[in-house]
PDB file of C-alpha atoms in Angstrom:
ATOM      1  CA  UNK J   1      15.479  -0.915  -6.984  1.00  0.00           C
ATOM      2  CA  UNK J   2      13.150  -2.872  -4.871  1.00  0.00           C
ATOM      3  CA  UNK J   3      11.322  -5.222  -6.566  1.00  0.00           C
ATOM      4  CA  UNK J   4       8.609  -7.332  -5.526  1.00  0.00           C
ATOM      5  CA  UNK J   5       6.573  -9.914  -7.974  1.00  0.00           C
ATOM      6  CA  UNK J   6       3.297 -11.159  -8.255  1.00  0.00           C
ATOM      7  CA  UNK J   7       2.853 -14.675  -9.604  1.00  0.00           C
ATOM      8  CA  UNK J   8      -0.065 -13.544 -12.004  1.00  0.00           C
ATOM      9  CA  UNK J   9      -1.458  -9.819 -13.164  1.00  0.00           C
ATOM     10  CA  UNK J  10      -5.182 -11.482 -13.928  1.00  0.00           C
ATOM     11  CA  UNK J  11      -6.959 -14.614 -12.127  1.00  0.00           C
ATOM     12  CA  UNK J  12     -10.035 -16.582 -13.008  1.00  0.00           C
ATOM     13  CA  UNK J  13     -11.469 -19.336 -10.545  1.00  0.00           C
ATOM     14  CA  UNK J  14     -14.632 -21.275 -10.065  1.00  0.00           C
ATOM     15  CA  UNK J  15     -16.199 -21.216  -6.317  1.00  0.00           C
ATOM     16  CA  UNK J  16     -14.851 -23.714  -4.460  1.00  0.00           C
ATOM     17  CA  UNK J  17     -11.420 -24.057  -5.732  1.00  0.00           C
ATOM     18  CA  UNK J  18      -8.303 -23.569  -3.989  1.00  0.00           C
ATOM     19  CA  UNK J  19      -6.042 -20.788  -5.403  1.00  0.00           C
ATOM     20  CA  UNK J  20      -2.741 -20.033  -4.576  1.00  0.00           C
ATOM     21  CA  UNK J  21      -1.253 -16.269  -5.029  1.00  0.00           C
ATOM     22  CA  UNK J  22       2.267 -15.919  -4.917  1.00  0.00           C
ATOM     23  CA  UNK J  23       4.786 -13.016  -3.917  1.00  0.00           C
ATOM     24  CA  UNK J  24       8.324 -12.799  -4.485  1.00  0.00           C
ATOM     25  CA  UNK J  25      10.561 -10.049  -2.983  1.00  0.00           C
ATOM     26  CA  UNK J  26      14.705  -9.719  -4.030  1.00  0.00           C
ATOM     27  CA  UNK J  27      15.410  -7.169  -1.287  1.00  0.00           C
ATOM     28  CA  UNK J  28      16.161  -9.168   1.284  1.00  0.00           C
ATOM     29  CA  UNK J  29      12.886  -7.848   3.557  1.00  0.00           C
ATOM     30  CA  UNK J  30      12.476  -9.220   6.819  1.00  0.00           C
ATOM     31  CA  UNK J  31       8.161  -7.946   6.256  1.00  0.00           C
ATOM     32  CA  UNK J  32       6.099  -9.426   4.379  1.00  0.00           C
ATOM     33  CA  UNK J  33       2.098  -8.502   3.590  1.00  0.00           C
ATOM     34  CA  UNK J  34      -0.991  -9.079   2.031  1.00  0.00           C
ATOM     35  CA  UNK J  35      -3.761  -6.941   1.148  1.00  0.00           C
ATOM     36  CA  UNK J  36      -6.822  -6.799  -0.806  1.00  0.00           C
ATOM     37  CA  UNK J  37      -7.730  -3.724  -1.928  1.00  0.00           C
ATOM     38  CA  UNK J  38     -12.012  -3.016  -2.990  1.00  0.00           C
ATOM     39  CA  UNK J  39     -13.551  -0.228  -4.435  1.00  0.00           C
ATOM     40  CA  UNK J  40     -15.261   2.134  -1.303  1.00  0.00           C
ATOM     41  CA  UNK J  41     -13.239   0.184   0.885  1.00  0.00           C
ATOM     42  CA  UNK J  42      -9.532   0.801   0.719  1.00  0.00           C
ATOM     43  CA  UNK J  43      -6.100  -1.202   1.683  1.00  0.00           C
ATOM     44  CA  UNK J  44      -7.379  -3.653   4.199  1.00  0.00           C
ATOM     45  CA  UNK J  45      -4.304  -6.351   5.630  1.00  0.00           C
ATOM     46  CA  UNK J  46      -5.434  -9.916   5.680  1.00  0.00           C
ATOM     47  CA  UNK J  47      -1.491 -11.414   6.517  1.00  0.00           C
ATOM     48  CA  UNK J  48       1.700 -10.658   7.529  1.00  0.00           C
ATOM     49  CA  UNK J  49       4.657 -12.204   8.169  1.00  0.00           C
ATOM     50  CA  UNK J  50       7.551 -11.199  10.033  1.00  0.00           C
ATOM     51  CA  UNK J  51      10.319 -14.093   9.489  1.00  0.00           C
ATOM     52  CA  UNK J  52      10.474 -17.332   7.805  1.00  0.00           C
ATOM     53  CA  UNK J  53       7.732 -19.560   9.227  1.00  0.00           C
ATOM     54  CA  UNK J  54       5.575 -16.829  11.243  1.00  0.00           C
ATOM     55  CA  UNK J  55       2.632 -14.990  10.603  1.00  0.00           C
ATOM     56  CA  UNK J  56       0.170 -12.822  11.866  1.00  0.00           C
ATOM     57  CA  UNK J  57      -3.668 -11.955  11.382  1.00  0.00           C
ATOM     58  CA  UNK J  58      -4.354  -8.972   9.901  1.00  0.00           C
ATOM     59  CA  UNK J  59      -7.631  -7.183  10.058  1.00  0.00           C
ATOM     60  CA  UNK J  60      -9.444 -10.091   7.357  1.00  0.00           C
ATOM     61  CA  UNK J  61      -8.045 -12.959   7.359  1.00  0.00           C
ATOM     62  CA  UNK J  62     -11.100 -14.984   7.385  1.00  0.00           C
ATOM     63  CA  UNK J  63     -11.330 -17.130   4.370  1.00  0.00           C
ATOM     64  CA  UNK J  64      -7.576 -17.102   3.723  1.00  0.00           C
ATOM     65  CA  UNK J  65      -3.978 -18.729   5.035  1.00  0.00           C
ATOM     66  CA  UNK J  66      -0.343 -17.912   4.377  1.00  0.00           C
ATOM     67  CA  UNK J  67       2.806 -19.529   4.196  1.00  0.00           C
ATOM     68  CA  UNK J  68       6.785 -18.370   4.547  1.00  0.00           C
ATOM     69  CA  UNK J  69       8.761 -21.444   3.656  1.00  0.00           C
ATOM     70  CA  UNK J  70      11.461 -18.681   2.512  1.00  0.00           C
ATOM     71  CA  UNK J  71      12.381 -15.283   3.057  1.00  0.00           C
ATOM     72  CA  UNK J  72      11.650 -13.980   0.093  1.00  0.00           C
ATOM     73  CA  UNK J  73       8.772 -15.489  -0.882  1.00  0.00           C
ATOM     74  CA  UNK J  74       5.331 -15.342   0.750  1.00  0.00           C
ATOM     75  CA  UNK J  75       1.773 -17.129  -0.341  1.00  0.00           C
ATOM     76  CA  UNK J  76      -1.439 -16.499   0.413  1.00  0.00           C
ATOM     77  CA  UNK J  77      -4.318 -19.352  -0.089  1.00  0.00           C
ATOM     78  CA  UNK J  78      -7.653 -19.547  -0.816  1.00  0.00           C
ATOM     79  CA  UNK J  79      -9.182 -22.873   0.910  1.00  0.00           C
ATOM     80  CA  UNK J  80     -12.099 -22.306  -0.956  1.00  0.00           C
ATOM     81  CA  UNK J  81     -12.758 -19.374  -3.024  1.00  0.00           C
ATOM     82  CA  UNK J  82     -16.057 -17.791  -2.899  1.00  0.00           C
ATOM     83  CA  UNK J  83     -17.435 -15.034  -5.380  1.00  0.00           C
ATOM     84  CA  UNK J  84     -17.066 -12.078  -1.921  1.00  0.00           C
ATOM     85  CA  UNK J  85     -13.487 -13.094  -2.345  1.00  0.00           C
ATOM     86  CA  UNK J  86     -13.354 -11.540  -5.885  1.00  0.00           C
ATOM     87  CA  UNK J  87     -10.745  -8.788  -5.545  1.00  0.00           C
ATOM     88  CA  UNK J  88      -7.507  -7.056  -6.329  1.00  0.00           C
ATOM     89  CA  UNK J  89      -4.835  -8.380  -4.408  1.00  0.00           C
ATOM     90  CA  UNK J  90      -1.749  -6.537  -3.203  1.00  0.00           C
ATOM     91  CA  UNK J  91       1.800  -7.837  -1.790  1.00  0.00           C
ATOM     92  CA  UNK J  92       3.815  -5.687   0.015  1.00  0.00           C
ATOM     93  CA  UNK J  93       7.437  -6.124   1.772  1.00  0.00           C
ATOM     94  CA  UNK J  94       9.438  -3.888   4.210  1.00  0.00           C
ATOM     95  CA  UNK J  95      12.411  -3.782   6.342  1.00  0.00           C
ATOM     96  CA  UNK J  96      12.270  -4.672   9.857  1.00  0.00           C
ATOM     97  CA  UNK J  97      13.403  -1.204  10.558  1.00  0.00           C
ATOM     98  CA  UNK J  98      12.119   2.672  11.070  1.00  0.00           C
ATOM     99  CA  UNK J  99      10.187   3.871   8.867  1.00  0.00           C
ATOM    100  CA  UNK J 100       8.677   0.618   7.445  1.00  0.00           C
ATOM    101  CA  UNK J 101       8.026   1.784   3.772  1.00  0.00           C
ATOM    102  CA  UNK J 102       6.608  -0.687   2.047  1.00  0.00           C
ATOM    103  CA  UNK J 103       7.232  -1.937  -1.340  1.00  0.00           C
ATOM    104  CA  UNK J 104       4.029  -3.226  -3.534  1.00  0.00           C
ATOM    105  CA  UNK J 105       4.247  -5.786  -6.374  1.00  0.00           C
ATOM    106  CA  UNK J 106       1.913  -4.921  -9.279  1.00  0.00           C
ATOM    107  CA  UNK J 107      -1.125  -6.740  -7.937  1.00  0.00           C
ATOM    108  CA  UNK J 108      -3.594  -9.702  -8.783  1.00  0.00           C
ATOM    109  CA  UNK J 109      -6.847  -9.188 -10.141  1.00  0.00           C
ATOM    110  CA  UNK J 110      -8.737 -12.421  -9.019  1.00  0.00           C
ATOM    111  CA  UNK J 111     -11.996 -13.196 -10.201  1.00  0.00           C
ATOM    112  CA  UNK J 112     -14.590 -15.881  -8.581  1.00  0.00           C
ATOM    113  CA  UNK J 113     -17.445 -17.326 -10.895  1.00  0.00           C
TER     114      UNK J 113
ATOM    115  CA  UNK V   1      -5.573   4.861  17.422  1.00  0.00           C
ATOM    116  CA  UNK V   2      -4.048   5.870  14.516  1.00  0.00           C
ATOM    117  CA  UNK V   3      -5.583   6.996  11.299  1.00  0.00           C
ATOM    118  CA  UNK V   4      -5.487   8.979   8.560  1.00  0.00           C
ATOM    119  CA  UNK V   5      -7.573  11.260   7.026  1.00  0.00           C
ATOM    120  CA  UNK V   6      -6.948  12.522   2.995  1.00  0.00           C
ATOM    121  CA  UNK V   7      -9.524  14.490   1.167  1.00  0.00           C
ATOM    122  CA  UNK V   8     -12.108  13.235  -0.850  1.00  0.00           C
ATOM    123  CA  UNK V   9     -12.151  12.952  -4.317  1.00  0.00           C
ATOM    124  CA  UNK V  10     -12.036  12.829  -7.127  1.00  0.00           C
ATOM    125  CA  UNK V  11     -10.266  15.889  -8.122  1.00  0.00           C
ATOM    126  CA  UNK V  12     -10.179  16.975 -11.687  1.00  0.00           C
ATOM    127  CA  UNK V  13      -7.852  19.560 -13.091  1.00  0.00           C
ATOM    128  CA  UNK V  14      -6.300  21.225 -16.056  1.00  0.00           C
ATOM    129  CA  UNK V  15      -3.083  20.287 -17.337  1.00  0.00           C
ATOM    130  CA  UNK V  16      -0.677  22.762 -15.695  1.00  0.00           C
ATOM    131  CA  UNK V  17      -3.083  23.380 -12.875  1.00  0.00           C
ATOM    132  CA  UNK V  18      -1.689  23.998  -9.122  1.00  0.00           C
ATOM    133  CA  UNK V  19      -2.793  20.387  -7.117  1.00  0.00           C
ATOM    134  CA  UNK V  20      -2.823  19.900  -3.025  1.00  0.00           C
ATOM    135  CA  UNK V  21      -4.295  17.193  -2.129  1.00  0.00           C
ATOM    136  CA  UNK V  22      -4.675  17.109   1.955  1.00  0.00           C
ATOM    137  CA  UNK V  23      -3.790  14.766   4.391  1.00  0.00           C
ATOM    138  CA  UNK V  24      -4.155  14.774   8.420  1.00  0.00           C
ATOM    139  CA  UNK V  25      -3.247  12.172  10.888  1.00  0.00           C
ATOM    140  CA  UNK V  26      -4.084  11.164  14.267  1.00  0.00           C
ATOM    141  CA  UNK V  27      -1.258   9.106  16.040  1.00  0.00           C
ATOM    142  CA  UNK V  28       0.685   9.356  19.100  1.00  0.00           C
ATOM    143  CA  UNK V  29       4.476   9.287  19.102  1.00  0.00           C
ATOM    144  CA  UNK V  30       6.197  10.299  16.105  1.00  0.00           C
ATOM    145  CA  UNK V  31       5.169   8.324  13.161  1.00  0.00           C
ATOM    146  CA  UNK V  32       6.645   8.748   9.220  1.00  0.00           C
ATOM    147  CA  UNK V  33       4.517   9.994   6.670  1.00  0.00           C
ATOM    148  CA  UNK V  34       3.914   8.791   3.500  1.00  0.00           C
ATOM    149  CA  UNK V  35       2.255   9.409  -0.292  1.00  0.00           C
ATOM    150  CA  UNK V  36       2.040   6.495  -2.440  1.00  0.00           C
ATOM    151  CA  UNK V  37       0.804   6.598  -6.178  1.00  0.00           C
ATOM    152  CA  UNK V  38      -1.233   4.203  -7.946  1.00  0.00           C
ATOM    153  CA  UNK V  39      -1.856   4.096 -11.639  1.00  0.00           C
ATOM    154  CA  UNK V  40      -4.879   1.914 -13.288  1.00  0.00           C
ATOM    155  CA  UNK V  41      -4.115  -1.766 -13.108  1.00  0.00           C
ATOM    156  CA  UNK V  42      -1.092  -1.202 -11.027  1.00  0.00           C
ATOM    157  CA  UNK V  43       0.156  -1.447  -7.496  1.00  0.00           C
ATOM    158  CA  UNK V  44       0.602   1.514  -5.326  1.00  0.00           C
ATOM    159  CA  UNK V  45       4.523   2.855  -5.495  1.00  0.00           C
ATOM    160  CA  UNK V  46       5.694   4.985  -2.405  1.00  0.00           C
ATOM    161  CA  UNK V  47       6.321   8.595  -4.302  1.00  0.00           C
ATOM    162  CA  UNK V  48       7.539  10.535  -1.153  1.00  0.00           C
ATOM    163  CA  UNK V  49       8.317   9.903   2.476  1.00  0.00           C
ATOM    164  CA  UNK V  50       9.046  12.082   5.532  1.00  0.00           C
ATOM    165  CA  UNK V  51       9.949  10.194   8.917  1.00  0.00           C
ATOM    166  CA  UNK V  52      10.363  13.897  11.490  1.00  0.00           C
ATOM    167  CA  UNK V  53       8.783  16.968  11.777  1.00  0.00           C
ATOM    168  CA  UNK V  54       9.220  19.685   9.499  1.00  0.00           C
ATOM    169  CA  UNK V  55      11.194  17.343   6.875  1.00  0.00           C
ATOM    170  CA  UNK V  56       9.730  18.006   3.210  1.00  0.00           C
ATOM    171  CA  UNK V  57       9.681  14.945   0.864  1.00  0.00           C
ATOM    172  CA  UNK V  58      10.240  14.954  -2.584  1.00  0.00           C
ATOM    173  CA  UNK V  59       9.682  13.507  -5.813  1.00  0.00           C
ATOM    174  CA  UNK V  60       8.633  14.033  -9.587  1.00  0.00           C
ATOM    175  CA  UNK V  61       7.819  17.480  -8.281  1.00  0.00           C
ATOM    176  CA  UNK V  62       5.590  16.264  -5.999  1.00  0.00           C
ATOM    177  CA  UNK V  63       6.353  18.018  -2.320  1.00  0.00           C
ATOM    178  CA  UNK V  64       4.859  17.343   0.935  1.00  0.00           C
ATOM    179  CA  UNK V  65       5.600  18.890   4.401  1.00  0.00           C
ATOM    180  CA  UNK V  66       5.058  16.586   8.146  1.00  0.00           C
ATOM    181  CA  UNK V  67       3.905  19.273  10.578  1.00  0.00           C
ATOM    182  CA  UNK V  68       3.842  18.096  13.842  1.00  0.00           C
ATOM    183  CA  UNK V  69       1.786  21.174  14.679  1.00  0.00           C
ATOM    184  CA  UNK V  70      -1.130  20.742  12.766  1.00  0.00           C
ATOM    185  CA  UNK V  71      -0.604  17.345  12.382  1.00  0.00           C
ATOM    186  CA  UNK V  72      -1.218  17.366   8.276  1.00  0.00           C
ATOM    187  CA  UNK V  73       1.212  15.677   5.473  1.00  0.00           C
ATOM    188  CA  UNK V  74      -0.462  17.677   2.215  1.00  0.00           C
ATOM    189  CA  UNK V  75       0.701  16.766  -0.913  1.00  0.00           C
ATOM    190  CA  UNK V  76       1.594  19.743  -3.606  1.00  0.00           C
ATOM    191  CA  UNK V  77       2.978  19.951  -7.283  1.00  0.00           C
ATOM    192  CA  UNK V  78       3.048  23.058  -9.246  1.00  0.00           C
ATOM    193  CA  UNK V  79       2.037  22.123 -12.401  1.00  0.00           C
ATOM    194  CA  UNK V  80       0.270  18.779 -12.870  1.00  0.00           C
ATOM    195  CA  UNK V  81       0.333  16.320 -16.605  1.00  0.00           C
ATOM    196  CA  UNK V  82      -1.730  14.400 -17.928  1.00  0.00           C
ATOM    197  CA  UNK V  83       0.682  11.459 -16.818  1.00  0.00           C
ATOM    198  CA  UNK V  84      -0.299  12.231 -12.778  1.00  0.00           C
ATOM    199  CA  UNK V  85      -3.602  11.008 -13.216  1.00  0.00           C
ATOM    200  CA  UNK V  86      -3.349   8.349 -10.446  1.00  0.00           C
ATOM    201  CA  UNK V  87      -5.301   7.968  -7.077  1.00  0.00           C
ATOM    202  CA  UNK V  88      -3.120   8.786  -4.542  1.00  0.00           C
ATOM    203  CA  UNK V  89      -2.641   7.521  -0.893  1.00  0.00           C
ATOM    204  CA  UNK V  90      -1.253   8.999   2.490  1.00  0.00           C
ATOM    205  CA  UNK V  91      -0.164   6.307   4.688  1.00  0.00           C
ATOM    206  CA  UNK V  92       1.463   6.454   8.437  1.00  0.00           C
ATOM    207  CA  UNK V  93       3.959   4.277  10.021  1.00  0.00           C
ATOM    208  CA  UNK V  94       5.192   4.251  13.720  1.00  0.00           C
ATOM    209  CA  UNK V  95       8.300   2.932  15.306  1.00  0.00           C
ATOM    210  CA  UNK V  96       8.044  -0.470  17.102  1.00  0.00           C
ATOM    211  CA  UNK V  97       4.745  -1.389  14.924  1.00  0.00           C
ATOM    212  CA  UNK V  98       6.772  -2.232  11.651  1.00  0.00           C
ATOM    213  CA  UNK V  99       3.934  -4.521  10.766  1.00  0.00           C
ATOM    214  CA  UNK V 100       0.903  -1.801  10.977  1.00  0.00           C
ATOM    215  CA  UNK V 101       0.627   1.142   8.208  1.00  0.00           C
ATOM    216  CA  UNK V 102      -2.068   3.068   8.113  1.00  0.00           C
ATOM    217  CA  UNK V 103      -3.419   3.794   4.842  1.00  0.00           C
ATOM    218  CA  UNK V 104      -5.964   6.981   3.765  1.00  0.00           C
ATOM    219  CA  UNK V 105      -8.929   6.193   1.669  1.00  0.00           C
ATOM    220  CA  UNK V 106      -7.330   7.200  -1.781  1.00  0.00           C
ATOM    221  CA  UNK V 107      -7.953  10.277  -3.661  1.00  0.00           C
ATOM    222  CA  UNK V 108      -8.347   9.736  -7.034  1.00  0.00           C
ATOM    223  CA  UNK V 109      -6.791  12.701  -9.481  1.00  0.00           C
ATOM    224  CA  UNK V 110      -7.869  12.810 -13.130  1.00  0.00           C
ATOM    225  CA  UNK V 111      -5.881  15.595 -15.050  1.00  0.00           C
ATOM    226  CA  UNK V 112      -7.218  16.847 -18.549  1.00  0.00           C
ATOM    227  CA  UNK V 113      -4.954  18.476 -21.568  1.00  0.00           C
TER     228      UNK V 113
END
């Protein structure tokens, strides 16, 4: 079974600091993502990454960065979190190959005060 | 480009009750379907997948047909449980844009004993 994990199920910050959210994958997937997911509002892809080292904009990533040190493993950081950035967060990894299913981890609730 | 298009919800049914919940998509080429599930607090998990016309996924007695002809993806089960109380997602892929699915909005499915 695929498995992907999320560093932490629940997340309380002040505004301001930075916050690191982690994502772990053990299927050897070339794809990483990251989503954030709002009531009214959907899925909506802030980062992906490809391969080790790369990334791409999704269709947010104001506000946020990523980083792929390792294949299996893919952050995404909060410079400085503000309370619009209050969300659930969703990681995501696929194969580099037809049809791109995508495995989610079980998600991080972050809240900004 | 391409989107998808799932009914609204929520939907709210007996136990045992016949569900469909509908799904449409507008993409060019030949893209695989999808239906993910997500239960409260969770991530999404992909429940069925179809990557060609005509192909039927299944899972958990959940079924869903691609046809190409009226472009639609519409998720059935025959007798619903308490337990498939979930929102559920329809979500497109497309060769050579492994990085891009295209989610629906969600339909959320409450089932009552």
């Amino acid at each position: 079974d695929v498995k992907v994990t999320q560093s932490s199920r629940y997340l309380v910050k002040r505004t301001g600091e930075k916050v690191f959210l982690e994502c772990v994958q053990d299927m050897d997937h070339e794809n990483m993502f990251w989503y954030r997911q709002d009531p009214g509002l959907g899925l909506r892809l802030i980062y992906f990454s490809y391969d080790v080292k790369m990334k791409e904009k999704g269709d947010i990533p104001e506000g946020y960065s990523v980083s792929r040190e390792k294949k299996e493993r893919f952050s995404l950081i909060l410079e400085s979190a503000s309370t619009n950035q209050t969300s659930m967060y969703l990681c995501a990894s696929s194969l580099l190959r037809p049809p791109y299913e995508q495995y989610f981890g079980p998600g991080t609730r972050l809240t900004v005060t | 480009g391409d989107s998808v298009t799932q009914m609204e919800g929520p939907v709210t049914l007996s136990e045992e009750a016949f569900l469909t919940i509908n799904c449409t998509y507008t993409a060019t080429g030949y893209p695989s379907l999808f239906w993910y599930v997500q239960y409260p607090g969770e991530g999404l998990q992909l429940l069925l997948k179809a990557t060609k016309a005509d192909d039927k996924g299944s899972n958990k007695g959940f079924e869903a047909t691609y046809r190409k002809e009226t472009t639609s993806f519409h998720l059935e089960k025959g007798s619903v449980q308490v337990s498939d109380s979930a929102v559920y997602f329809c979500a497109l892929s497309k060769p050579g844009n492994n990085n891009d699915m295209r989610f629906g909005a969600g339909t959320r499915l409450t089932v009552k004993p």
